[in-house]
Tab-separated table of C-alpha atoms in Angstrom:
chain	number	residue	atom	x	y	z
S	439	MET	CA	55.616	-2.653	-5.485
S	440	THR	CA	56.138	0.809	-5.034
S	441	ALA	CA	54.349	1.346	-8.578
S	442	ALA	CA	51.592	0.424	-7.039
S	443	ALA	CA	51.525	2.404	-3.937
S	444	GLY	CA	52.793	5.478	-6.220
S	445	TRP	CA	49.460	4.121	-7.630
S	446	LEU	CA	47.520	4.071	-4.508
S	447	ALA	CA	48.750	7.202	-3.437
S	448	ASP	CA	47.514	9.182	-6.021
S	449	ARG	CA	44.031	7.692	-5.431
S	450	VAL	CA	43.996	8.419	-2.386
S	451	SER	CA	45.119	11.749	-2.308
S	452	ARG	CA	42.184	12.722	-4.971
S	453	LEU	CA	39.548	12.444	-2.046
S	454	LEU	CA	41.427	15.549	-0.230
S	455	ASP	CA	39.837	19.016	-1.393
S	456	PRO	CA	41.696	20.369	-4.971
S	457	ASP	CA	43.969	23.082	-2.998
S	458	GLU	CA	44.953	20.792	-0.367
S	459	ARG	CA	45.570	17.897	-2.824
S	460	ASP	CA	48.158	19.815	-4.159
S	461	ALA	CA	49.708	20.963	-1.143
S	462	VAL	CA	50.020	17.570	0.479
S	463	ARG	CA	51.635	16.341	-3.107
S	464	GLY	CA	53.878	19.195	-2.845
S	465	ASP	CA	55.107	18.625	0.882
S	466	PHE	CA	55.349	15.200	-0.054
S	467	ALA	CA	57.879	15.577	-3.244
S	468	GLU	CA	59.608	18.077	-0.740
S	469	LEU	CA	60.207	15.798	2.299
S	470	GLY	CA	61.089	12.894	0.021
S	471	ILE	CA	59.043	10.559	1.877
S	472	THR	CA	57.920	6.991	0.376
S	473	SER	CA	54.796	6.250	-1.920
S	474	ALA	CA	53.667	4.034	1.008
S	475	GLN	CA	54.051	6.605	3.918
S	476	ALA	CA	52.245	8.887	1.490
S	477	VAL	CA	49.298	6.894	1.353
S	478	VAL	CA	49.751	6.156	5.666
S	479	GLU	CA	49.901	10.184	5.484
S	480	VAL	CA	47.020	11.248	3.328
S	481	LEU	CA	44.845	8.662	5.175
S	482	GLY	CA	45.345	9.775	8.442
S	483	LEU	CA	44.877	13.050	7.151
S	484	LEU	CA	41.357	11.995	5.547
S	485	MET	CA	40.347	10.536	8.931
S	486	ARG	CA	41.453	13.784	10.510
S	487	ARG	CA	39.174	15.748	7.904
S	488	GLN	CA	36.144	13.118	8.404
S	489	ALA	CA	36.363	13.223	11.990
S	490	ALA	CA	35.896	16.657	12.165
S	491	LEU	CA	33.178	17.150	9.651
S	492	TRP	CA	31.399	14.583	11.725
S	493	THR	CA	31.716	17.068	14.863
S	494	GLU	CA	28.508	18.834	12.829
S	495	TRP	CA	24.519	17.796	12.882
S	496	GLY	CA	24.296	17.455	9.216
S	497	PRO	CA	26.384	13.949	8.788
S	498	TRP	CA	24.318	12.614	11.929
S	499	LEU	CA	20.986	13.754	10.609
S	500	ALA	CA	21.452	11.875	7.536
S	501	LEU	CA	23.205	8.758	9.313
S	502	VAL	CA	20.173	8.415	12.115
S	503	GLY	CA	17.561	10.151	10.048
S	504	VAL	CA	18.371	9.171	6.337
S	505	VAL	CA	20.648	5.757	5.871
S	506	ILE	CA	19.426	4.020	8.187
S	507	PRO	CA	15.896	3.868	8.590
S	508	LEU	CA	15.201	4.736	4.695
S	509	GLY	CA	17.892	1.992	3.617
S	510	ALA	CA	16.475	-0.697	5.575
S	511	LEU	CA	12.836	0.810	4.099
S	512	LEU	CA	14.515	0.410	0.662
S	513	GLY	CA	16.304	-2.385	1.008
S	514	GLN	CA	13.044	-4.502	1.817
S	515	LEU	CA	11.045	-2.853	-0.457
S	516	SER	CA	12.978	-3.037	-4.027
S	517	TRP	CA	13.506	-7.471	-3.165
S	518	SER	CA	9.591	-7.974	-1.653
S	519	TRP	CA	8.408	-5.215	-4.868
S	520	ALA	CA	10.326	-6.995	-6.965
S	521	ASP	CA	8.972	-10.224	-6.275
S	522	GLY	CA	5.210	-9.214	-5.947
S	523	SER	CA	5.589	-7.519	-9.495
S	524	ALA	CA	7.938	-10.637	-11.331
S	525	ILE	CA	4.565	-12.578	-10.840
S	526	TYR	CA	2.333	-9.841	-12.731
S	527	THR	CA	5.278	-10.105	-15.175
S	528	PHE	CA	5.510	-13.875	-15.462
S	529	LEU	CA	1.783	-13.974	-15.448
S	530	TYR	CA	0.954	-11.467	-18.299
S	531	VAL	CA	4.513	-11.618	-20.071
S	532	ASN	CA	5.972	-15.128	-20.082
S	533	ASN	CA	2.106	-16.721	-20.742
S	534	TRP	CA	0.692	-14.022	-22.595
S	535	THR	CA	-3.036	-14.724	-24.191
S	536	TRP	CA	-4.781	-12.528	-26.837
S	537	ALA	CA	-7.851	-13.157	-24.352
S	538	TYR	CA	-6.031	-10.256	-22.271
S	539	VAL	CA	-7.156	-7.991	-24.883
S	540	GLU	CA	-9.997	-9.288	-26.470
S	541	SER	CA	-12.044	-9.963	-23.014
S	542	PRO	CA	-13.320	-6.622	-22.186
S	543	GLY	CA	-13.225	-7.951	-18.630
S	544	ALA	CA	-9.624	-9.136	-18.631
S	545	ARG	CA	-8.372	-6.050	-20.571
S	546	ARG	CA	-9.405	-4.178	-17.743
S	547	ASP	CA	-7.618	-5.888	-15.423
S	548	LEU	CA	-4.732	-5.922	-17.527
S	549	LEU	CA	-4.414	-2.247	-17.266
S	550	ASP	CA	-5.491	-2.230	-13.442
S	551	VAL	CA	-2.336	-4.025	-13.021
S	552	GLY	CA	-0.204	-2.328	-15.092
S	553	THR	CA	-1.060	0.391	-13.672
S	554	ARG	CA	-0.459	-0.329	-10.492
S	555	VAL	CA	2.259	-2.102	-10.641
S	556	CYS	CA	3.396	1.141	-12.820
S	557	LEU	CA	2.610	3.548	-10.001
S	558	ASN	CA	3.958	1.329	-6.890
S	559	ASP	CA	7.191	1.327	-9.297
S	560	LEU	CA	7.708	5.589	-10.012
S	561	ALA	CA	6.778	5.811	-6.379
S	562	LEU	CA	9.860	3.592	-5.560
S	563	ILE	CA	11.678	5.908	-7.592
S	564	GLY	CA	10.272	8.786	-6.169
S	565	TRP	CA	11.568	8.210	-2.878
S	566	SER	CA	14.648	7.041	-3.753
S	567	TRP	CA	15.316	9.693	-5.765
S	568	THR	CA	14.500	12.186	-2.540
S	569	THR	CA	16.516	9.938	-0.634
S	570	GLY	CA	19.241	10.878	-2.659
S	571	PHE	CA	19.057	14.096	-2.645
S	572	ALA	CA	18.129	14.637	1.022
S	573	LEU	CA	21.069	12.654	1.580
S	574	GLY	CA	23.291	14.508	-0.050
S	575	SER	CA	21.792	17.327	0.911
S	576	LEU	CA	22.294	17.030	4.731
S	577	SER	CA	26.199	15.093	4.122
S	578	ARG	CA	27.907	17.278	1.179
S	579	ARG	CA	31.457	17.174	2.442
S	580	THR	CA	30.608	13.455	3.942
S	581	LEU	CA	28.292	11.552	1.133
S	582	TRP	CA	31.513	9.916	0.118
S	583	VAL	CA	30.774	8.165	4.030
S	584	THR	CA	26.882	8.037	4.034
S	585	ALA	CA	26.806	6.952	0.311
S	586	THR	CA	28.722	3.993	1.152
S	587	LEU	CA	26.986	3.272	4.548
S	588	PHE	CA	23.354	3.848	2.776
S	589	CYS	CA	24.141	1.151	0.061
S	590	LEU	CA	25.711	-0.929	2.412
S	591	VAL	CA	22.738	-0.550	4.606
S	592	VAL	CA	20.135	-1.637	1.214
S	593	PHE	CA	22.212	-4.469	0.088
S	594	VAL	CA	22.413	-6.131	4.384
S	595	VAL	CA	18.616	-5.813	4.315
S	596	PHE	CA	18.056	-6.755	0.253
S	597	GLY	CA	19.950	-9.356	1.174
S	598	PHE	CA	18.156	-10.812	4.231
S	599	SER	CA	14.895	-9.906	2.599
S	600	SER	CA	14.137	-12.795	0.312
S	601	GLY	CA	13.210	-15.667	2.637
S	602	THR	CA	10.136	-13.256	3.647
S	603	THR	CA	8.717	-12.136	0.165
S	604	ALA	CA	6.364	-13.504	-2.315
S	605	ARG	CA	8.783	-16.823	-3.437
S	606	ALA	CA	7.938	-17.723	0.415
S	607	ASN	CA	4.369	-19.475	-1.382
S	608	PRO	CA	4.892	-22.246	-3.067
S	609	PHE	CA	1.881	-21.527	-4.979
S	610	ASN	CA	4.205	-19.247	-6.911
S	611	ALA	CA	7.064	-21.729	-8.084
S	612	ALA	CA	6.226	-21.659	-11.288
S	613	VAL	CA	7.747	-18.363	-11.226
S	614	PHE	CA	10.478	-18.334	-8.965
S	615	SER	CA	11.849	-21.532	-10.819
S	616	LEU	CA	12.668	-19.033	-12.683
S	617	PRO	CA	16.233	-17.763	-12.869
S	618	PHE	CA	15.486	-14.953	-14.286
S	619	TYR	CA	12.942	-13.757	-11.549
S	620	ARG	CA	14.602	-15.536	-8.804
S	621	VAL	CA	17.573	-13.831	-9.205
S	622	ARG	CA	18.021	-11.375	-11.566
S	623	TYR	CA	14.750	-9.723	-11.622
S	624	PRO	CA	15.382	-8.543	-8.399
S	625	TRP	CA	18.806	-7.316	-8.883
S	626	LEU	CA	16.904	-5.530	-12.167
S	627	VAL	CA	14.159	-3.340	-9.436
S	628	LEU	CA	17.228	-2.842	-6.886
S	629	THR	CA	19.705	-1.536	-9.688
S	630	GLY	CA	16.841	0.734	-11.587
S	631	LEU	CA	13.911	1.586	-9.314
S	632	VAL	CA	16.225	2.267	-5.866
S	633	LEU	CA	20.434	2.489	-6.663
S	634	LEU	CA	19.982	4.867	-9.590
S	635	PRO	CA	17.716	7.328	-8.336
S	636	ALA	CA	19.328	7.378	-5.543
S	637	MET	CA	22.679	7.972	-6.396
S	638	TRP	CA	20.934	10.688	-9.424
S	639	GLY	CA	19.442	12.420	-6.453
S	640	MET	CA	23.289	12.238	-4.834
S	641	ARG	CA	24.121	13.944	-8.058
S	642	ARG	CA	21.931	16.676	-8.199
S	643	SER	CA	22.395	17.579	-4.695
S	644	ARG	CA	25.856	18.502	-5.441
S	645	ARG	CA	24.827	20.955	-7.680
S	646	SER	CA	22.824	22.839	-5.398
S	647	ALA	CA	21.323	21.571	-1.920
S	648	SER	CA	18.033	22.783	-2.046
S	649	LEU	CA	15.790	23.475	-5.266
S	650	PRO	CA	13.321	25.761	-6.658
S	651	LEU	CA	10.462	26.165	-4.948
S	652	ILE	CA	7.508	25.568	-7.624
S	653	PRO	CA	9.103	22.322	-9.289
S	654	THR	CA	9.919	21.357	-5.464
S	655	LEU	CA	6.227	21.836	-4.444
S	656	VAL	CA	4.892	19.833	-7.530
S	657	GLY	CA	7.418	16.951	-6.900
S	658	PHE	CA	5.869	17.018	-3.749
S	659	ALA	CA	2.748	16.753	-4.822
S	660	VAL	CA	3.112	13.885	-7.466
S	661	ILE	CA	5.406	12.019	-4.598
S	662	ALA	CA	2.386	12.389	-1.663
S	663	LEU	CA	0.037	11.300	-4.257
S	664	LEU	CA	2.421	7.856	-5.826
S	665	THR	CA	2.854	7.165	-1.912
S	666	VAL	CA	-0.883	7.500	-0.888
S	667	SER	CA	-1.572	5.049	-4.010
S	668	ALA	CA	1.422	2.806	-3.098
S	669	ALA	CA	0.473	2.795	0.967
S	670	ARG	CA	-1.418	-0.425	1.346
S	671	THR	CA	1.000	-2.292	-0.759
S	672	LEU	CA	4.070	-0.546	1.596
S	673	GLU	CA	2.068	-1.363	4.365
S	674	LEU	CA	2.334	-5.117	3.085
S	675	PHE	CA	5.372	-5.725	1.662
S	676	ALA	CA	7.438	-3.882	3.523
S	677	ILE	CA	7.794	-6.325	6.357
S	678	GLY	CA	6.844	-8.945	4.452
S	679	HIS	CA	4.097	-9.926	2.184
S	680	TRP	CA	3.903	-13.545	2.853
S	681	HIS	CA	4.255	-12.883	6.624
S	682	LEU	CA	1.042	-10.892	6.717
S	683	THR	CA	-1.039	-13.062	4.288
S	684	ARG	CA	-1.326	-16.464	4.981
S	685	LEU	CA	-3.944	-18.908	3.574
S	686	ASP	CA	-6.892	-19.644	5.436
S	687	PRO	CA	-7.664	-22.857	5.994
S	688	SER	CA	-11.382	-22.945	3.738
S	689	PRO	CA	-10.665	-22.179	0.435
S	690	ASP	CA	-11.793	-18.533	1.132
S	691	GLY	CA	-8.076	-18.218	1.074
S	692	PHE	CA	-6.366	-14.879	1.738
S	693	ALA	CA	-6.918	-13.246	5.823
S	694	GLU	CA	-5.179	-10.518	7.068
S	695	HIS	CA	-3.278	-11.224	10.382
S	696	GLY	CA	-5.257	-8.031	12.399
S	697	GLY	CA	-4.027	-5.647	15.050
S	698	TRP	CA	-0.408	-6.247	15.470
S	699	PHE	CA	0.341	-4.330	12.514
S	700	ARG	CA	-1.824	-1.519	12.620
S	701	PRO	CA	1.270	0.743	13.633
S	702	LEU	CA	2.678	-0.074	9.857
S	703	ARG	CA	-0.315	2.125	8.612
S	704	LEU	CA	2.283	5.565	9.444
S	705	LEU	CA	4.718	3.731	7.440
S	706	PRO	CA	4.496	5.391	4.166
S	707	LEU	CA	5.292	8.685	6.132
S	708	LEU	CA	8.743	7.136	6.898
S	709	PRO	CA	9.997	7.618	2.533
S	710	LEU	CA	7.922	11.023	2.355
S	711	TRP	CA	9.825	12.781	5.327
S	712	PRO	CA	13.259	13.463	2.751
S	713	VAL	CA	10.577	14.840	0.613
S	714	ALA	CA	9.353	17.327	2.972
S	715	PHE	CA	12.735	18.523	3.931
S	716	ILE	CA	13.453	19.063	0.592
S	717	VAL	CA	9.844	21.104	0.799
S	718	ALA	CA	11.282	23.260	3.929
S	719	SER	CA	14.879	23.707	2.633
S	720	ALA	CA	13.552	24.874	-0.628
S	721	CYS	CA	10.529	27.813	1.519
S	722	TRP	CA	13.737	28.780	3.136
S	723	ARG	CA	15.527	29.266	0.746
S	724	ARG	CA	12.633	31.212	-0.550
S	725	LEU	CA	12.356	32.940	2.963
S	726	ARG	CA	16.048	34.285	2.944
S	727	GLY	CA	16.348	34.805	-0.136
S	728	GLN	CA	18.904	32.516	-1.494
S	729	PRO	CA	18.904	31.788	-4.929
S	730	ALA	CA	18.303	28.053	-5.558
S	731	SER	CA	19.862	26.432	-8.491
S	732	ALA	CA	17.057	24.603	-11.241
K	581	MET	CA	33.913	16.354	-1.127
K	582	PRO	CA	34.837	17.473	-4.750
K	583	ALA	CA	35.906	13.805	-5.904
K	584	SER	CA	32.154	12.385	-4.747
K	585	SER	CA	30.968	13.381	-7.739
K	586	GLY	CA	33.462	11.511	-10.361
K	587	ARG	CA	33.027	8.627	-7.799
K	588	ILE	CA	28.807	8.929	-8.141
K	589	ASN	CA	29.471	9.003	-12.167
K	590	LEU	CA	31.367	6.163	-11.685
K	591	MET	CA	29.214	4.161	-9.930
K	592	LEU	CA	26.014	5.333	-11.853
K	593	ALA	CA	27.377	4.150	-15.345
K	594	LEU	CA	28.498	0.890	-13.112
K	595	ALA	CA	24.859	0.420	-12.308
K	596	LEU	CA	23.430	0.972	-15.654
K	597	LEU	CA	26.008	-2.178	-17.041
K	598	VAL	CA	24.565	-4.293	-14.541
K	599	VAL	CA	21.094	-3.244	-15.732
K	600	THR	CA	21.647	-3.649	-19.400
K	601	ALA	CA	23.611	-6.803	-18.681
K	602	ALA	CA	20.188	-8.082	-16.654
K	603	VAL	CA	17.686	-6.604	-19.266
K	604	SER	CA	19.594	-8.465	-22.196
K	605	SER	CA	19.622	-11.452	-19.856
K	606	ALA	CA	16.474	-13.678	-21.722
K	607	ALA	CA	13.642	-15.341	-19.579
K	608	ASP	CA	13.845	-18.578	-19.426
K	609	HIS	CA	12.009	-21.754	-19.000
K	610	PRO	CA	10.058	-22.889	-15.593
K	611	THR	CA	11.164	-25.598	-14.509
K	612	VAL	CA	8.558	-26.916	-12.053
K	613	THR	CA	6.916	-29.772	-14.557
K	614	THR	CA	6.386	-32.940	-13.914
K	615	PRO	CA	4.912	-35.325	-16.923
K	616	LEU	CA	1.654	-36.390	-16.824
K	617	PRO	CA	0.997	-40.339	-14.873
K	618	SER	CA	0.444	-42.757	-17.276
K	619	ALA	CA	-3.100	-44.175	-17.630
K	620	LYS	CA	-3.434	-46.602	-15.366
K	621	ASP	CA	-1.966	-44.822	-12.559
K	622	ARG	CA	-4.628	-42.000	-12.643
K	623	LYS	CA	-7.488	-42.261	-10.351
K	624	PRO	CA	-10.714	-41.480	-11.136
K	625	ALA	CA	-12.373	-37.748	-10.907
K	626	PRO	CA	-14.873	-38.028	-8.306
K	627	ASN	CA	-18.680	-36.862	-9.787
K	628	PHE	CA	-20.555	-33.695	-9.164
K	629	VAL	CA	-24.032	-32.682	-10.166
K	630	VAL	CA	-24.357	-28.574	-9.950
K	631	THR	CA	-25.945	-25.635	-12.066
K	632	ASP	CA	-23.980	-23.087	-13.921
K	633	ALA	CA	-24.741	-19.599	-14.479
K	634	ASN	CA	-27.508	-19.967	-17.111
K	635	GLY	CA	-29.631	-22.927	-14.421
K	636	LYS	CA	-27.971	-25.816	-16.795
K	637	THR	CA	-27.125	-28.775	-14.887
K	638	ILE	CA	-23.484	-29.764	-15.351
K	639	THR	CA	-22.527	-33.228	-14.359
K	640	LEU	CA	-18.842	-34.230	-14.720
K	641	SER	CA	-19.666	-37.512	-15.847
K	642	SER	CA	-21.182	-36.924	-19.090
K	643	TYR	CA	-18.217	-35.066	-20.235
K	644	LYS	CA	-16.733	-38.747	-20.090
K	645	GLY	CA	-14.722	-38.840	-23.934
K	646	ARG	CA	-13.798	-35.063	-23.642
K	647	VAL	CA	-10.767	-33.695	-21.759
K	648	VAL	CA	-12.085	-31.597	-19.012
K	649	LEU	CA	-9.990	-28.753	-17.248
K	650	LEU	CA	-11.421	-28.049	-13.916
K	651	ASP	CA	-10.105	-24.568	-12.533
K	652	PHE	CA	-10.857	-23.628	-9.053
K	653	TRP	CA	-11.335	-19.870	-8.815
K	654	ALA	CA	-12.617	-16.608	-6.694
K	655	THR	CA	-13.251	-13.544	-7.194
K	656	TRP	CA	-11.170	-12.350	-4.637
K	657	CYS	CA	-8.372	-14.447	-6.371
K	658	THR	CA	-6.373	-12.105	-8.318
K	659	GLY	CA	-3.999	-14.930	-9.514
K	660	CYS	CA	-7.085	-17.326	-10.458
K	661	LYS	CA	-8.293	-14.838	-12.087
K	662	VAL	CA	-5.298	-13.656	-14.396
K	663	GLU	CA	-5.661	-17.566	-15.203
K	664	ILE	CA	-9.080	-17.678	-16.653
K	665	PRO	CA	-7.565	-15.987	-20.188
K	666	TRP	CA	-5.721	-18.856	-20.937
K	667	TYR	CA	-8.414	-21.287	-20.245
K	668	MET	CA	-10.470	-19.165	-22.699
K	669	GLU	CA	-8.071	-19.802	-25.249
K	670	PHE	CA	-7.647	-23.312	-24.405
K	671	GLN	CA	-11.654	-23.883	-24.904
K	672	LYS	CA	-11.650	-22.183	-28.520
K	673	ARG	CA	-8.362	-23.828	-29.782
K	674	TYR	CA	-9.075	-27.305	-28.357
K	675	SER	CA	-13.167	-27.174	-27.877
K	676	ARG	CA	-13.487	-29.220	-31.465
K	677	ARG	CA	-10.746	-32.028	-30.518
K	678	GLY	CA	-12.693	-32.602	-27.186
K	679	LEU	CA	-11.435	-30.016	-24.854
K	680	THR	CA	-14.364	-28.882	-22.345
K	681	SER	CA	-13.172	-26.041	-19.838
K	682	ILE	CA	-15.369	-26.141	-16.550
K	683	GLY	CA	-15.107	-23.002	-13.732
K	684	ALA	CA	-15.961	-23.594	-10.545
K	685	ALA	CA	-16.124	-20.494	-8.456
K	686	MET	CA	-15.708	-20.770	-4.718
K	687	ASP	CA	-16.652	-18.013	-3.209
K	688	GLU	CA	-18.796	-18.435	-0.140
K	689	GLU	CA	-21.055	-15.582	-1.051
K	690	GLY	CA	-22.016	-17.895	-3.977
K	691	TRP	CA	-23.581	-16.592	-7.683
K	692	LYS	CA	-24.069	-12.826	-5.097
K	693	VAL	CA	-20.714	-11.891	-5.860
K	694	VAL	CA	-19.639	-14.640	-9.534
K	695	SER	CA	-22.464	-13.602	-11.092
K	696	PRO	CA	-21.498	-9.398	-11.322
K	697	TYR	CA	-18.142	-10.621	-11.791
K	698	LEU	CA	-19.475	-12.819	-14.675
K	699	GLU	CA	-21.151	-9.591	-16.368
K	700	GLN	CA	-18.045	-7.760	-16.249
K	701	HIS	CA	-15.375	-11.244	-16.958
K	702	PRO	CA	-17.590	-12.919	-19.853
K	703	ILE	CA	-16.250	-16.196	-19.165
K	704	SER	CA	-16.609	-18.436	-22.540
K	705	TYR	CA	-16.748	-22.004	-20.912
K	706	PRO	CA	-19.725	-23.093	-18.410
K	707	VAL	CA	-18.908	-21.567	-14.251
K	708	VAL	CA	-20.793	-23.260	-11.528
K	709	VAL	CA	-20.240	-21.809	-7.838
K	710	GLY	CA	-18.990	-24.887	-5.688
K	711	ASP	CA	-19.819	-24.988	-1.972
K	712	ALA	CA	-17.821	-26.555	1.452
K	713	ASP	CA	-19.354	-30.320	-0.028
K	714	PHE	CA	-17.756	-29.039	-3.628
K	715	ALA	CA	-14.609	-28.415	-1.748
K	716	LYS	CA	-14.181	-31.253	0.008
K	717	LEU	CA	-15.106	-33.702	-2.744
K	718	PHE	CA	-12.014	-32.400	-4.016
K	719	GLN	CA	-9.843	-31.871	-1.167
K	720	ILE	CA	-9.376	-28.085	-2.621
K	721	ASP	CA	-7.650	-25.881	0.689
K	722	SER	CA	-6.707	-23.268	-1.411
K	723	LEU	CA	-6.640	-21.222	-4.244
K	724	PRO	CA	-5.887	-21.721	-7.504
K	725	VAL	CA	-5.951	-25.835	-8.614
K	726	THR	CA	-6.382	-26.836	-11.575
K	727	LEU	CA	-7.286	-30.199	-12.911
K	728	LEU	CA	-6.977	-32.467	-16.159
K	729	ILE	CA	-9.641	-34.785	-16.573
K	730	ASP	CA	-8.776	-37.446	-18.976
K	731	ARG	CA	-11.364	-38.760	-21.900
K	732	ASN	CA	-11.768	-42.150	-19.235
K	733	GLY	CA	-12.782	-39.481	-16.532
K	734	ARG	CA	-9.779	-40.232	-14.658
K	735	ILE	CA	-7.560	-36.827	-13.144
K	736	ALA	CA	-4.277	-36.857	-14.822
K	737	ASP	CA	-3.315	-33.655	-13.536
K	738	TRP	CA	-3.656	-31.855	-10.469
K	739	HIS	CA	-1.889	-28.343	-9.613
K	740	VAL	CA	-2.436	-26.159	-6.947
K	741	GLY	CA	-1.372	-22.577	-7.418
K	742	MET	CA	0.174	-21.185	-10.727
K	743	VAL	CA	0.039	-22.962	-13.584
K	744	VAL	CA	2.445	-22.124	-16.355
K	745	LYS	CA	0.897	-21.794	-19.805
K	746	SER	CA	2.253	-23.388	-22.128
K	747	THR	CA	3.513	-26.893	-19.817
K	748	TRP	CA	-0.749	-27.352	-19.767
K	749	GLU	CA	-1.142	-26.961	-23.046
K	750	ASP	CA	1.370	-29.130	-23.658
K	751	GLU	CA	-0.224	-31.963	-21.097
K	752	ILE	CA	-3.683	-30.953	-22.394
K	753	ARG	CA	-2.802	-31.793	-26.328
K	754	ALA	CA	-0.927	-34.904	-24.876
K	755	LEU	CA	-4.219	-35.556	-23.328
K	756	LEU	CA	-6.433	-35.216	-26.598
K	757	ARG	CA	-4.202	-37.517	-28.725
K	758	GLU	CA	-5.463	-40.179	-26.142
K	759	LYS	CA	-8.693	-42.229	-27.264
K	760	ALA	CA	-11.052	-43.335	-24.411
K	761	LYS	CA	-11.550	-46.126	-23.419
């Protein structure tokens, strides 16, 4: 019990800054307090330190401007995006035929679908990276709290999205009868296209809260172009593709519900705002003559 | 806090582990399969007379003695279009053994949109354009729909939505093994 408490006290104290950590450990040794007491003391100190940090605007802006809206968007997108691309992966990979490359029309379609899926994936990676970077820049000292909350929002929305995606369409039953596409594929997309890039962005922001201007502008242009190319898919997937498009009773097929979802046309602006923030930070630094690490 | 960087590294490593584990898992076999009904349980397919892209009259009854794959599709239906190369492959592979694929395009605009599509996407089997009556005949209210008609003109399988190529091919082989009465 004492050994476990000692280990816990040590782990918890690592959340403090190095200087403060050493001082606190020294105090505990001098006072001769137990490991359990040490855990309580360190937790109390951590909470007070965190509370002090949250008196600034940065963490709040990170929470309201990044964690909630972008966590929700990326959580929803990763599942619906996964289900959308699962259908094409199933069609082209699990059911491959050389006729896809032998027939000129089918070859063009394959290229078109492949390009579209790749561009959408790149857009998702770009949005996630910039979201992570903006989160890290806005809340450098509270990152472990905002990052945890971000992951929590992503996971919660991700969990609630499964019934609203392409898998809800019984026509796609063959695809989602496979455990790989039903279970593993969405997690792959979430991890590979959202969580990893977001953490990579957060990690990058630890080195410098701002990026060099020219690469940032190039990155902004690339992500803006990717967003434009993915805008339509983003609109459809963001609130559940299956609910937006329904089967018409006639064989003319899918008819869109018009009108009520028009405000969603502004949705592509949401994942672009962290990019705009990063550009603004880089410009601001350049104007003030401060160097940014590459 | 400085410890954040270490934690992020740890989370990155864990996430990488999850991805690796997921990627390494092989794709499974689909479970949406139903066995073909026995010959006596199959219903006769309604006969139709339509014209293909070359102006040739296509009558279902004229294919008696052959297995017919009848695919209902449309130029706007992405899933349907991805399946067409499968049927071209089946046609190429099993034509000599008695398979005939027929594509029924259900575009409301008819040949006006189907012809340009066929110019860009040549299909190696007959394609006809279906109208509302044709859709009613086969009770088509959504796409894609694919039918397998046995050598005796009876519907052996009727699938709404995406089919699994390998399952479909197994069924075609099974039907080709059957004898016409």
